[in-house]
Short mmCIF file of C-alpha atoms in Angstrom, two decimals:
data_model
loop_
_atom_site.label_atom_id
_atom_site.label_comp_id
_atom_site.label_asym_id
_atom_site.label_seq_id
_atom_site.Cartn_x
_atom_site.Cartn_y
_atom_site.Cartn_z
CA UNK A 1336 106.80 118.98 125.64
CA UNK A 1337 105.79 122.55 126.91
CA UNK A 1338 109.70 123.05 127.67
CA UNK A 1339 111.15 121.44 124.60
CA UNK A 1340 111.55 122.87 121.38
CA UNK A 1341 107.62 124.08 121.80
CA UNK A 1342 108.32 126.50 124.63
CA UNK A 1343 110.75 128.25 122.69
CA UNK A 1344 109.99 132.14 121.69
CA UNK A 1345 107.72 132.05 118.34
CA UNK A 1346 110.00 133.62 116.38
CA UNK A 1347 112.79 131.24 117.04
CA UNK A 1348 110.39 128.32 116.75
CA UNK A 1349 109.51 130.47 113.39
CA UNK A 1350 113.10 131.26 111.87
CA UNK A 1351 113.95 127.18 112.24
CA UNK A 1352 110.85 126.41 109.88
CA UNK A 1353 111.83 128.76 107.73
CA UNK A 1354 115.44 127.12 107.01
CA UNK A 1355 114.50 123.76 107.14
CA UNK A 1356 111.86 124.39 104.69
CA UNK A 1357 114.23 126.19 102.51
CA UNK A 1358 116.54 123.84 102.30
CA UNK A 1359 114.43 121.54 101.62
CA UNK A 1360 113.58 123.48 98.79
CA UNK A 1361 116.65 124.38 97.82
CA UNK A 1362 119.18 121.38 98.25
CA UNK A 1363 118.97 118.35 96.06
CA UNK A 1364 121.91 116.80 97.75
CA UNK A 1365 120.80 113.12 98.98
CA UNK A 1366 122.78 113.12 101.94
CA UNK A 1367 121.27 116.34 103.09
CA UNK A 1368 117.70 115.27 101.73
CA UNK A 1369 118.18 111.51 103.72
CA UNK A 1370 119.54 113.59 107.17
CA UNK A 1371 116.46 115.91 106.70
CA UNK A 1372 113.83 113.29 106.59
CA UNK A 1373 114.91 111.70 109.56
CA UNK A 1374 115.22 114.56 111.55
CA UNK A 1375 111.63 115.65 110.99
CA UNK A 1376 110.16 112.37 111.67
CA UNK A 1377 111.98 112.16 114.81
CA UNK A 1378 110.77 115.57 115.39
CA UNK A 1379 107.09 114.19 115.28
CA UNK A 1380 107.59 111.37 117.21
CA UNK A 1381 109.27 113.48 119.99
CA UNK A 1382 106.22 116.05 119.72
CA UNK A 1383 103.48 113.82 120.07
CA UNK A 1384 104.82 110.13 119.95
CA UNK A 1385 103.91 110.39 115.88
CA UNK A 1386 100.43 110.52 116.18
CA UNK A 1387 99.99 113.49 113.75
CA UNK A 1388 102.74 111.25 111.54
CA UNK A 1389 100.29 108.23 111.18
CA UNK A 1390 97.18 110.35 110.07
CA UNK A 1391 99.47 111.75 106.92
CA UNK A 1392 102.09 109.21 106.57
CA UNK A 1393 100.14 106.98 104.11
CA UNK A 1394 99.06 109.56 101.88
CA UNK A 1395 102.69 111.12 101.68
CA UNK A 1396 104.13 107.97 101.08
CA UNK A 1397 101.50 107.21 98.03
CA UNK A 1398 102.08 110.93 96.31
CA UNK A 1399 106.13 110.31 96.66
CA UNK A 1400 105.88 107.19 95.14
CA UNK A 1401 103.62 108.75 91.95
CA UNK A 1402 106.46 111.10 91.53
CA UNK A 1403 109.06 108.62 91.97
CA UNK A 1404 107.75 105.86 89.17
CA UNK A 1405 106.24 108.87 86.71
CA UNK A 1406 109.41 111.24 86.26
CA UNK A 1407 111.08 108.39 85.03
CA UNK A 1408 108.25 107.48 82.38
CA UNK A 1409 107.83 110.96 81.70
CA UNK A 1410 111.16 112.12 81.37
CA UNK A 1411 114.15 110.69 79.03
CA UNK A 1412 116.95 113.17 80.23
CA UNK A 1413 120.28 111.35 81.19
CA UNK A 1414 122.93 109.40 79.26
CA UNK A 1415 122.75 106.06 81.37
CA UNK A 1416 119.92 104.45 79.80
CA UNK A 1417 119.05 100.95 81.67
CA UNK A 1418 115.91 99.65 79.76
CA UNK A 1419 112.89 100.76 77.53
CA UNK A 1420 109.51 101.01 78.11
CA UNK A 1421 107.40 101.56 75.09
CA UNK A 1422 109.87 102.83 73.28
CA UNK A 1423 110.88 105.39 75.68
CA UNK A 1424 114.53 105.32 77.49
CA UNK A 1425 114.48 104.84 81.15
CA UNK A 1426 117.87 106.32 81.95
CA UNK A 1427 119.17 106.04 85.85
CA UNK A 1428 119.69 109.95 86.55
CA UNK A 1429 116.09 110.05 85.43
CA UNK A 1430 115.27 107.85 87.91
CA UNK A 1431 117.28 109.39 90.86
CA UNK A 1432 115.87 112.74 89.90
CA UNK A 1433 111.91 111.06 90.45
CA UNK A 1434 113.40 110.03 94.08
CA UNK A 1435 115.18 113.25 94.69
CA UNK A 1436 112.05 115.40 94.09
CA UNK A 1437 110.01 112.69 95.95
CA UNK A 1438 112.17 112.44 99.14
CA UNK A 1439 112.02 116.01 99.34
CA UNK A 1440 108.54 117.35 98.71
CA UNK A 1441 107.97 114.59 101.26
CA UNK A 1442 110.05 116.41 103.62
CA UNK A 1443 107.90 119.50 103.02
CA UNK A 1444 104.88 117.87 103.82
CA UNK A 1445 106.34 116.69 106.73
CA UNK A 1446 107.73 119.86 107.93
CA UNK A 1447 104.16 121.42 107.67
CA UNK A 1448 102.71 118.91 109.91
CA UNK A 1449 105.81 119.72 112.53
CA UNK A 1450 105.21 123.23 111.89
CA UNK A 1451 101.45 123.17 112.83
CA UNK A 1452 102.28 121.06 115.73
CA UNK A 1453 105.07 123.29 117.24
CA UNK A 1454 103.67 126.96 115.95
CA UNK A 1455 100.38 126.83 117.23
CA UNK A 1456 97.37 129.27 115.96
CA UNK A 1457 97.66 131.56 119.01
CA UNK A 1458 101.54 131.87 118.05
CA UNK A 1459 100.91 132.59 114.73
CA UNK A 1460 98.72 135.11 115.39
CA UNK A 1461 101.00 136.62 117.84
CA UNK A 1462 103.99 136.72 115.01
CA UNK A 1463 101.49 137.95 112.23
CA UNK A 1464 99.44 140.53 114.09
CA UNK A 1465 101.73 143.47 114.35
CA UNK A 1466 102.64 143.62 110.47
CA UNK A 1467 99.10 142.54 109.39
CA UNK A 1468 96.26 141.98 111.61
CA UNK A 1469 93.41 140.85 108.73
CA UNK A 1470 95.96 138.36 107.43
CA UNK A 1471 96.71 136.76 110.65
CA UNK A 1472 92.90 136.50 111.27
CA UNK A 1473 92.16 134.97 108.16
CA UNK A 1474 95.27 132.41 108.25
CA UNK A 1475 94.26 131.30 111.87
CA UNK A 1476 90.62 131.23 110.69
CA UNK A 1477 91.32 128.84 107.73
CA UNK A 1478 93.67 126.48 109.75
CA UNK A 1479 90.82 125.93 112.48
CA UNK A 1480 88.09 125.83 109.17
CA UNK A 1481 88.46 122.04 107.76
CA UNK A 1482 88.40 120.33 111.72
CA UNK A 1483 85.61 122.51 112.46
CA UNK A 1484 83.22 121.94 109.91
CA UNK A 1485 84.11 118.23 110.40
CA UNK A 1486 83.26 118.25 114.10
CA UNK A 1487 80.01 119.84 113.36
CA UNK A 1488 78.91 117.29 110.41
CA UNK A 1489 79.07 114.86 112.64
CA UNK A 1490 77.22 116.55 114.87
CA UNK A 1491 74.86 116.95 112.97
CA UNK A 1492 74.97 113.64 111.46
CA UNK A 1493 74.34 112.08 114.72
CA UNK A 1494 71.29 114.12 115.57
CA UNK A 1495 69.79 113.34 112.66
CA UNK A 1496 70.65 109.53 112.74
CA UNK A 1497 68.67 109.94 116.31
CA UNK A 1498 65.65 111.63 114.30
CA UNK A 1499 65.60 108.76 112.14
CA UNK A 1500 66.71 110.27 109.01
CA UNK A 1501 70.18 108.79 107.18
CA UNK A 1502 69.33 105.38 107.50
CA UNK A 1503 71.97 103.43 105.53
CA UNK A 1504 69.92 100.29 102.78
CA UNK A 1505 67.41 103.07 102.28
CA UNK A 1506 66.33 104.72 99.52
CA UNK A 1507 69.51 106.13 97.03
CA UNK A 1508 67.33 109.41 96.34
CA UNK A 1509 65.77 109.83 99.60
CA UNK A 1510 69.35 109.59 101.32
CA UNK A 1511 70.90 111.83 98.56
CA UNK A 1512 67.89 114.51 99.43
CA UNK A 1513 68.79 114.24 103.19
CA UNK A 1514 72.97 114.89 102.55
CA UNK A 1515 71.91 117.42 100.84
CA UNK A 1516 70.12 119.14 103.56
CA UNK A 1517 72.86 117.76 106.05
CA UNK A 1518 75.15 119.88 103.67
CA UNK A 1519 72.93 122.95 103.73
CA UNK A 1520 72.40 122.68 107.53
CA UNK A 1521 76.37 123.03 108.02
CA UNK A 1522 76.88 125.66 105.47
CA UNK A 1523 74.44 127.71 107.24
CA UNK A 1524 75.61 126.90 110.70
CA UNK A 1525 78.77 128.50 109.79
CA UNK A 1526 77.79 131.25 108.09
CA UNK A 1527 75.47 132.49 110.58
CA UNK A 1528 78.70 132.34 113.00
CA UNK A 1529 81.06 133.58 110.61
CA UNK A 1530 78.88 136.73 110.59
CA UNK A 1531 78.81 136.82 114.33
CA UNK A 1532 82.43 136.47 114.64
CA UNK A 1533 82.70 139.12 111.99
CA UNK A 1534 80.74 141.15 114.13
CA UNK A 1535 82.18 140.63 116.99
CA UNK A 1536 85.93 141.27 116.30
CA UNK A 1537 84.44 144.80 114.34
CA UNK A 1538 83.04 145.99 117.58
CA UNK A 1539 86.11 145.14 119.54
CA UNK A 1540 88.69 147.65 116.85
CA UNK A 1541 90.36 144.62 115.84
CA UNK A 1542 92.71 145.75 112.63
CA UNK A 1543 92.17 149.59 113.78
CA UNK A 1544 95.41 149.80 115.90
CA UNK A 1545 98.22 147.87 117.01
CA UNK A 1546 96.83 144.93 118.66
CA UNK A 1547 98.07 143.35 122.21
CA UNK A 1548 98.53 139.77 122.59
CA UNK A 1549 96.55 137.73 125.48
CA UNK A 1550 99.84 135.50 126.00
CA UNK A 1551 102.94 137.22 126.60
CA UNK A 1552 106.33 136.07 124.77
CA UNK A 1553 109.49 136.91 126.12
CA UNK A 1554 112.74 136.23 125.00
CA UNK A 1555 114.68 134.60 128.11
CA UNK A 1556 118.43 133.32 128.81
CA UNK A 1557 118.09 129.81 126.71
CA UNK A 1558 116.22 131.42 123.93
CA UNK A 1559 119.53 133.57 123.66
CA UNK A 1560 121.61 130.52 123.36
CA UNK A 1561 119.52 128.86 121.09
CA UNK A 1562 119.09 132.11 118.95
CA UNK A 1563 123.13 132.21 118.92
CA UNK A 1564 123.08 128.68 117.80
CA UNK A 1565 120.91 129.61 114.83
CA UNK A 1566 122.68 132.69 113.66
CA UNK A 1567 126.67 130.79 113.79
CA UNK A 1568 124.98 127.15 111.87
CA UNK A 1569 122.31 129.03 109.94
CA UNK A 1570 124.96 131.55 108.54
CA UNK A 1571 127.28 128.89 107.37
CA UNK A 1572 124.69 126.49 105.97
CA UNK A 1573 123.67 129.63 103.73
CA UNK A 1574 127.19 131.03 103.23
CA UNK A 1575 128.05 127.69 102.08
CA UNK A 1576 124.89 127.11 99.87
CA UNK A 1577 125.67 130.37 97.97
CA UNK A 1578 129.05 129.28 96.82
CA UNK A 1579 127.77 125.56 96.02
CA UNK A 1580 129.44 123.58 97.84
CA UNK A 1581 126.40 121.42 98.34
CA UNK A 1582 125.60 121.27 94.47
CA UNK A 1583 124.45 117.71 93.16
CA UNK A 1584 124.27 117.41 89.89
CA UNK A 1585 121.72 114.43 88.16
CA UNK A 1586 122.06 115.72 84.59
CA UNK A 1587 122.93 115.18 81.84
CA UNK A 1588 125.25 112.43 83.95
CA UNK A 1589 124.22 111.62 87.48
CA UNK A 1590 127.71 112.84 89.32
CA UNK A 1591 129.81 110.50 91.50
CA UNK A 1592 129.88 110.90 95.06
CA UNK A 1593 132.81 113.07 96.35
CA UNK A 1594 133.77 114.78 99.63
CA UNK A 1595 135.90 117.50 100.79
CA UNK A 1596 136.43 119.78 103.65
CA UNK A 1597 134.06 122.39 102.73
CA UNK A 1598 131.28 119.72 102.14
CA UNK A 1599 131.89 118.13 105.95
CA UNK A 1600 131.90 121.58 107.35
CA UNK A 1601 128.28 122.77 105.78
CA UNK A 1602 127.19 118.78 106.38
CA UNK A 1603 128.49 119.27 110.06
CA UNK A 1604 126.61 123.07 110.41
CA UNK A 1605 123.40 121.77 108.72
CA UNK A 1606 123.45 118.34 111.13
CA UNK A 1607 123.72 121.01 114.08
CA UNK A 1608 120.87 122.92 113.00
CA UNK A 1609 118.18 120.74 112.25
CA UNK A 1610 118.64 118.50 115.30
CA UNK A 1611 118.29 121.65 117.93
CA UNK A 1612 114.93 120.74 118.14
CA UNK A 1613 115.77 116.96 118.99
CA UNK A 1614 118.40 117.56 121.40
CA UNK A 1615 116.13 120.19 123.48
CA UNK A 1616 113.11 117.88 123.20
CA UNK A 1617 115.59 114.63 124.49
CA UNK A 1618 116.74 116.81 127.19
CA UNK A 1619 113.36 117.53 128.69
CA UNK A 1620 112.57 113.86 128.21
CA UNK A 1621 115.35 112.99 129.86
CA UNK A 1622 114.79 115.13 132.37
CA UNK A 1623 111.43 114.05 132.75
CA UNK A 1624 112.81 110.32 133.38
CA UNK A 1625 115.05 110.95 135.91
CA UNK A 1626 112.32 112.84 138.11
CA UNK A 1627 110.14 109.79 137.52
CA UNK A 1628 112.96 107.19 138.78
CA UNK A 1629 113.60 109.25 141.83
CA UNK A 1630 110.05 109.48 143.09
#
């Protein structure tokens, strides 16, 4: 989806991660928790047809629903108290609390993997770069870190599987001795190219001036329109958050649903928002289908 929501300008792509992720932090509204959820998991399935989604979705799932069944157990706050366990009040805004926090540090987690997916390291080192160059190299350095050092274990696993060493129903010692010079092997591997890279990027300047970017960003006609969409929904979605009209309140007594004009409005701006992404990504899709049928 190279012209979807992923060919937008960085710092578009950038400023959208940075709302959703805030109000995802900030609102505890369920209606605006529920709409964000399923906007970022359509957003991975219309980036990569959820493949990123299954690798994570299991774990997510599992720490939401520790949070959901502990706060509960943990906490006694709230007058509607439906049972006891152990002597301790299980009260219902308790309860809704545990799923509140759960549905949206799930949406975090889930707006990290879309973020990664959409706002690549060469981006982020574009964005970063100008404001602080040693930053941007260590950030982009750390994301690539964990797959790396994966990739090469098994490298190295495999060569010495060949060599006859790591032979599974051997010896527990002897196969602890060999991880552990499988482990040292790796460490060393990438150390030895840390230091070139370290090196390397010292006798090329980099950090001693303003640094130019190998891909060239530039903001065009749609980026325009979708920066304009931004500004009008993301300015109301705040303008509204600051004077609460999104408030939810769980204690000390969960608060009955209600609905006004103001709430639609900020509901309607937010909806907007968060589905630019879906609506550029289903128009290049569509796009794409119609090309397809006519050939």
């Amino acid at each position: 989806m190279v012209y979807g929501f992923s060919g937008l300008h960085p710092r578009l792509s950038l400023l959208y991660f940075i709302v959703l992720l805030g109000a995802c932090m900030m609102f505890q509204h369920p209606v605006y928790l529920l709409a964000s959820f399923l906007c970022v998991i359509a957003l991975l399935f219309s980036l990569d047809g959820g493949r990123a989604l299954k690798k994570v979705i299991k774990g997510y799932l599992l720490i939401a629903f520790i949070i959901l069944i502990s706060n509960p157990l943990f906490s006694s706050r709230g007058a509607t108290i439906l049972f006891y366990v152990w002597d301790r009040p299980v009260t219902l805004e308790a309860i809704v609390y545990g799923a509140i926090f759960a549905l949206s540090l799930l949406n975090i987690l889930l707006a990290f993997v879309a973020f990664n997916l959409v706002v690549t390291p060469d981006k982020l080192l574009y964005l970063l770069t100008p404001y602080a160059p040693r930053t941007a190299f260590v950030i982009t350095v750390t994301l690539r870190f964990v797959p790396l050092l994966t990739r090469r274990l098994q490298q190295i696993m495999t060569i010495q599987k060949v060599m006859g060493y790591l032979q599974s129903g051997g010896n527990k010692k002897l196969l602890m001795r060999e991880g552990m010079e499988t482990l040292h092997t790796l460490v060393g591997w990438s150390l030895e190219e840390a230091l070139q890279t370290a090196s390397s990027m010292r006798a090329r300047g980099y950090g001693i001036g303003r640094r130019s970017s190998g891909t060239a960003y530039r903001m065009d006609r749609r980026d325009s329109i979708v920066l304009w969409i931004m500004i009008i929904t993301g300015l109301n979605v705040a303008i509204g958050a600051f004077f609460g009209v999104n408030q939810y309140e769980v204690y000390p007594r969960l608060q009955a649903p209600h609905w006004s004009f103001q709430l639609g409005i900020h509901l309607f701006s937010y909806g907007i928002f968060i589905a630019i992404p879906l609506v550029m990504n289903g128009k290049e899709w569509l796009y794409w289908r119609i090309i397809r049928s006519s050939m």
